[in-house]
Amino acid sequence: MARFPARRKEHDRRRRRRIPGARSSWVIEGKISAESVLSFAALIAKDFEDLSFVVKHADVVELSFANTSRDVEARHQHLARLGGQAPAVVLKIETRCGFENLPDWLLTAMRAPICGVMIARGDLAVERGFERRAGVREEILWICEAAHVPVIWAIQVLETLAEDGLPSRAEISDAAMGVRAECMMLNKGTHVGEAVRVLDEILGHMQDDGSK
């Protein structure tokens, strides 16, 4: 049975435990801290079962929380065994290891007919720290540009506008930066139609000025 040694401070009784195979990492109230490095595989038995359906009905498969090219290779091998036309693969860059191993990831992923990269900026901010969020994003864009791989700009794009109907100034600037990606992903919200209109207008104005 795992033990959870508590930090005994007057206003901080959060439980912490070491993660096996991790580097400088802790679980704090069920959340992974910024320096976490997890060693388990991205694909589990349920994922392999689902791929049998996916290969017949889906156009794209997104690979989440993968850390190494071995995760991509496992996906390739399983789809090859299933036969038929393999769907495109999108690598979701969500972990520190995934970011650091991106060049190897891409070399493996580009064996598929079509591949792309999604920058999951919220998870990356947790994994790499908010101070490194912008720098990490830029590095991913540079690597994908060199590899001629399309990029999906995701997570919190015009989120306040989509949910509440009024964007923040920071959201407008953030959306404008997304012109360097090939695709931008909006989240659900009551005003998502207005968010699509505003995003289209922003990108239209930026199209001639921005480059990846």
CSV table of C-alpha atoms in Angstrom, one decimal:
chain,number,residue,atom,x,y,z
A,1,MET,CA,0.0,0.0,0.0
A,2,ALA,CA,1.4,3.4,-0.9
A,3,ARG,CA,2.2,5.8,1.8
A,4,PHE,CA,1.4,9.5,1.6
A,5,PRO,CA,3.8,11.5,3.9
A,6,ALA,CA,2.1,14.8,4.7
A,7,ARG,CA,3.9,18.2,4.9
A,8,ARG,CA,3.0,19.5,8.3
A,9,LYS,CA,2.6,23.2,7.9
A,10,GLU,CA,-0.1,25.3,9.4
A,11,HIS,CA,-1.9,26.2,6.2
A,12,ASP,CA,-0.6,23.5,3.9
A,13,ARG,CA,-1.7,19.9,4.4
A,14,ARG,CA,-1.5,18.7,0.8
A,15,ARG,CA,-0.4,15.2,0.4
A,16,ARG,CA,2.6,14.4,-1.8
A,17,ARG,CA,4.0,11.2,-3.2
A,18,ARG,CA,6.9,10.3,-5.5
A,19,ILE,CA,5.9,9.0,-9.0
A,20,PRO,CA,7.9,5.8,-10.0
A,21,GLY,CA,10.2,6.5,-12.9
A,22,ALA,CA,9.7,10.3,-12.7
A,23,ARG,CA,12.2,13.1,-12.5
A,24,SER,CA,11.6,15.7,-9.8
A,25,SER,CA,7.9,15.1,-9.8
A,26,TRP,CA,5.1,15.0,-7.3
A,27,VAL,CA,1.4,14.4,-7.2
A,28,ILE,CA,-0.2,17.3,-5.3
A,29,GLU,CA,-3.9,16.9,-4.6
A,30,GLY,CA,-4.2,14.7,-7.7
A,31,LYS,CA,-2.4,17.1,-10.1
A,32,ILE,CA,0.9,16.7,-11.7
A,33,SER,CA,3.5,19.3,-11.0
A,34,ALA,CA,5.5,21.2,-13.7
A,35,GLU,CA,8.6,18.9,-13.7
A,36,SER,CA,6.7,15.6,-14.0
A,37,VAL,CA,8.1,12.9,-16.4
A,38,LEU,CA,5.9,9.8,-16.6
A,39,SER,CA,7.2,6.6,-18.0
A,40,PHE,CA,4.0,4.7,-18.9
A,41,ALA,CA,2.9,4.1,-22.5
A,42,ALA,CA,0.5,6.5,-24.3
A,43,LEU,CA,-1.6,3.7,-25.7
A,44,ILE,CA,-3.4,1.2,-23.4
A,45,ALA,CA,-5.5,-1.9,-24.2
A,46,LYS,CA,-8.7,0.1,-24.6
A,47,ASP,CA,-7.0,2.3,-27.2
A,48,PHE,CA,-6.0,-0.6,-29.3
A,49,GLU,CA,-9.6,-1.9,-29.2
A,50,ASP,CA,-10.9,1.5,-30.3
A,51,LEU,CA,-8.5,1.6,-33.2
A,52,SER,CA,-10.4,-1.3,-34.8
A,53,PHE,CA,-13.4,1.0,-35.1
A,54,VAL,CA,-11.4,4.1,-35.9
A,55,VAL,CA,-9.6,2.6,-38.9
A,56,LYS,CA,-13.0,2.1,-40.6
A,57,HIS,CA,-14.7,5.3,-39.7
A,58,ALA,CA,-12.3,8.1,-38.9
A,59,ASP,CA,-10.2,10.4,-41.0
A,60,VAL,CA,-7.8,11.5,-38.2
A,61,VAL,CA,-6.4,9.9,-35.1
A,62,GLU,CA,-5.0,12.2,-32.4
A,63,LEU,CA,-2.3,10.7,-30.2
A,64,SER,CA,-2.5,12.2,-26.7
A,65,PHE,CA,0.1,12.3,-23.9
A,66,ALA,CA,2.7,10.4,-25.9
A,67,ASN,CA,6.3,10.8,-24.8
A,68,THR,CA,8.5,9.0,-27.3
A,69,SER,CA,8.5,7.8,-30.9
A,70,ARG,CA,7.8,4.3,-29.6
A,71,ASP,CA,4.2,5.5,-28.9
A,72,VAL,CA,3.8,6.6,-32.5
A,73,GLU,CA,5.4,3.3,-33.7
A,74,ALA,CA,3.0,1.3,-31.7
A,75,ARG,CA,0.1,3.1,-33.3
A,76,HIS,CA,1.6,2.6,-36.8
A,77,GLN,CA,2.1,-1.2,-36.3
A,78,HIS,CA,-1.4,-1.8,-34.9
A,79,LEU,CA,-3.1,0.1,-37.8
A,80,ALA,CA,-0.9,-1.9,-40.3
A,81,ARG,CA,-2.1,-5.1,-38.7
A,82,LEU,CA,-5.7,-4.0,-39.1
A,83,GLY,CA,-5.3,-3.3,-42.8
A,84,GLY,CA,-7.2,-0.8,-44.9
A,85,GLN,CA,-6.4,2.9,-45.3
A,86,ALA,CA,-4.8,4.3,-42.2
A,87,PRO,CA,-6.2,7.6,-41.0
A,88,ALA,CA,-4.0,10.6,-40.6
A,89,VAL,CA,-2.1,11.0,-37.3
A,90,VAL,CA,-2.0,14.2,-35.2
A,91,LEU,CA,0.6,14.4,-32.5
A,92,LYS,CA,-0.7,16.3,-29.5
A,93,ILE,CA,2.3,17.9,-27.8
A,94,GLU,CA,1.2,17.9,-24.2
A,95,THR,CA,4.1,16.7,-22.1
A,96,ARG,CA,7.7,17.7,-21.5
A,97,CYS,CA,9.1,14.5,-22.9
A,98,GLY,CA,6.8,14.8,-26.0
A,99,PHE,CA,8.2,18.3,-26.6
A,100,GLU,CA,11.8,17.3,-26.1
A,101,ASN,CA,11.4,14.2,-28.4
A,102,LEU,CA,9.4,16.0,-31.1
A,103,PRO,CA,12.1,15.6,-33.9
A,104,ASP,CA,12.1,11.8,-33.4
A,105,TRP,CA,8.3,11.8,-33.2
A,106,LEU,CA,8.0,13.5,-36.5
A,107,LEU,CA,10.4,11.2,-38.3
A,108,THR,CA,8.3,8.3,-37.2
A,109,ALA,CA,4.9,10.0,-37.7
A,110,MET,CA,5.8,11.1,-41.3
A,111,ARG,CA,5.7,7.5,-42.4
A,112,ALA,CA,2.0,7.9,-42.3
A,113,PRO,CA,0.3,9.3,-45.5
A,114,ILE,CA,-0.6,12.5,-43.6
A,115,CYS,CA,0.5,13.8,-40.2
A,116,GLY,CA,0.2,17.0,-38.2
A,117,VAL,CA,1.0,18.4,-34.8
A,118,MET,CA,-1.4,20.0,-32.3
A,119,ILE,CA,0.1,22.4,-29.7
A,120,ALA,CA,-1.9,21.7,-26.6
A,121,ARG,CA,-0.9,24.9,-24.9
A,122,GLY,CA,-2.7,24.5,-21.6
A,123,ASP,CA,-1.1,21.1,-20.8
A,124,LEU,CA,2.3,22.3,-22.0
A,125,ALA,CA,2.1,25.3,-19.7
A,126,VAL,CA,1.6,23.0,-16.7
A,127,GLU,CA,4.4,20.7,-17.9
A,128,ARG,CA,7.0,23.3,-18.8
A,129,GLY,CA,5.9,26.2,-16.6
A,130,PHE,CA,4.0,29.3,-17.7
A,131,GLU,CA,7.2,31.2,-18.1
A,132,ARG,CA,8.3,28.8,-20.9
A,133,ARG,CA,5.0,28.6,-22.6
A,134,ALA,CA,5.7,31.1,-25.4
A,135,GLY,CA,9.2,29.8,-26.0
A,136,VAL,CA,8.1,26.2,-26.3
A,137,ARG,CA,5.3,27.2,-28.7
A,138,GLU,CA,7.8,29.0,-30.9
A,139,GLU,CA,10.2,26.1,-31.0
A,140,ILE,CA,7.4,23.7,-32.0
A,141,LEU,CA,6.4,26.0,-34.8
A,142,TRP,CA,10.0,26.2,-36.1
A,143,ILE,CA,10.5,22.5,-36.0
A,144,CYS,CA,7.2,21.8,-37.8
A,145,GLU,CA,8.0,24.5,-40.4
A,146,ALA,CA,11.4,22.8,-41.1
A,147,ALA,CA,9.6,19.4,-41.4
A,148,HIS,CA,6.8,20.8,-43.6
A,149,VAL,CA,4.2,19.5,-41.1
A,150,PRO,CA,1.0,21.4,-40.5
A,151,VAL,CA,0.2,22.7,-37.0
A,152,ILE,CA,-3.1,22.9,-35.1
A,153,TRP,CA,-3.2,25.9,-32.6
A,154,ALA,CA,-5.4,24.7,-29.8
A,155,ILE,CA,-6.6,25.3,-26.2
A,156,GLN,CA,-8.2,28.5,-25.0
A,157,VAL,CA,-8.4,30.2,-28.4
A,158,LEU,CA,-10.9,33.1,-27.8
A,159,GLU,CA,-12.2,31.2,-24.9
A,160,THR,CA,-13.8,34.1,-23.1
A,161,LEU,CA,-15.5,35.3,-26.2
A,162,ALA,CA,-16.9,31.8,-27.0
A,163,GLU,CA,-18.2,31.4,-23.4
A,164,ASP,CA,-19.2,35.0,-22.4
A,165,GLY,CA,-19.5,36.9,-25.7
A,166,LEU,CA,-16.7,39.4,-24.9
A,167,PRO,CA,-13.0,38.7,-25.6
A,168,SER,CA,-10.1,39.9,-23.5
A,169,ARG,CA,-7.4,42.0,-25.0
A,170,ALA,CA,-4.9,39.2,-24.4
A,171,GLU,CA,-7.1,36.8,-26.3
A,172,ILE,CA,-7.2,39.0,-29.4
A,173,SER,CA,-3.4,39.2,-29.4
A,174,ASP,CA,-3.1,35.5,-28.9
A,175,ALA,CA,-5.5,34.7,-31.7
A,176,ALA,CA,-3.5,36.9,-34.0
A,177,MET,CA,-0.4,34.9,-33.3
A,178,GLY,CA,-2.2,31.8,-34.5
A,179,VAL,CA,-1.9,33.0,-38.1
A,180,ARG,CA,1.3,31.0,-38.3
A,181,ALA,CA,-0.5,27.7,-37.8
A,182,GLU,CA,-2.5,25.9,-40.5
A,183,CYS,CA,-5.5,25.3,-38.3
A,184,MET,CA,-7.0,26.9,-35.1
A,185,MET,CA,-9.3,25.0,-32.8
A,186,LEU,CA,-12.1,26.7,-30.9
A,187,ASN,CA,-13.7,25.3,-27.8
A,188,LYS,CA,-17.4,25.0,-27.1
A,189,GLY,CA,-19.4,27.9,-25.8
A,190,THR,CA,-22.7,29.7,-26.1
A,191,HIS,CA,-21.1,32.4,-28.4
A,192,VAL,CA,-18.9,30.1,-30.5
A,193,GLY,CA,-20.4,31.3,-33.7
A,194,GLU,CA,-19.3,34.9,-32.9
A,195,ALA,CA,-15.9,33.5,-32.0
A,196,VAL,CA,-15.6,31.9,-35.4
A,197,ARG,CA,-16.5,35.2,-37.1
A,198,VAL,CA,-14.1,37.3,-35.0
A,199,LEU,CA,-11.3,34.7,-35.5
A,200,ASP,CA,-11.8,34.7,-39.3
A,201,GLU,CA,-11.7,38.5,-39.3
A,202,ILE,CA,-8.5,38.6,-37.2
A,203,LEU,CA,-6.7,36.0,-39.3
A,204,GLY,CA,-7.8,37.8,-42.5
A,205,HIS,CA,-6.1,41.0,-41.3
A,206,MET,CA,-3.0,39.1,-40.2
A,207,GLN,CA,-2.7,36.9,-43.3
A,208,ASP,CA,-0.3,39.2,-45.2
A,209,ASP,CA,1.8,40.1,-42.2
A,210,GLY,CA,2.3,36.9,-40.3
A,211,SER,CA,4.5,33.9,-41.1
A,212,LYS,CA,5.4,30.8,-39.1
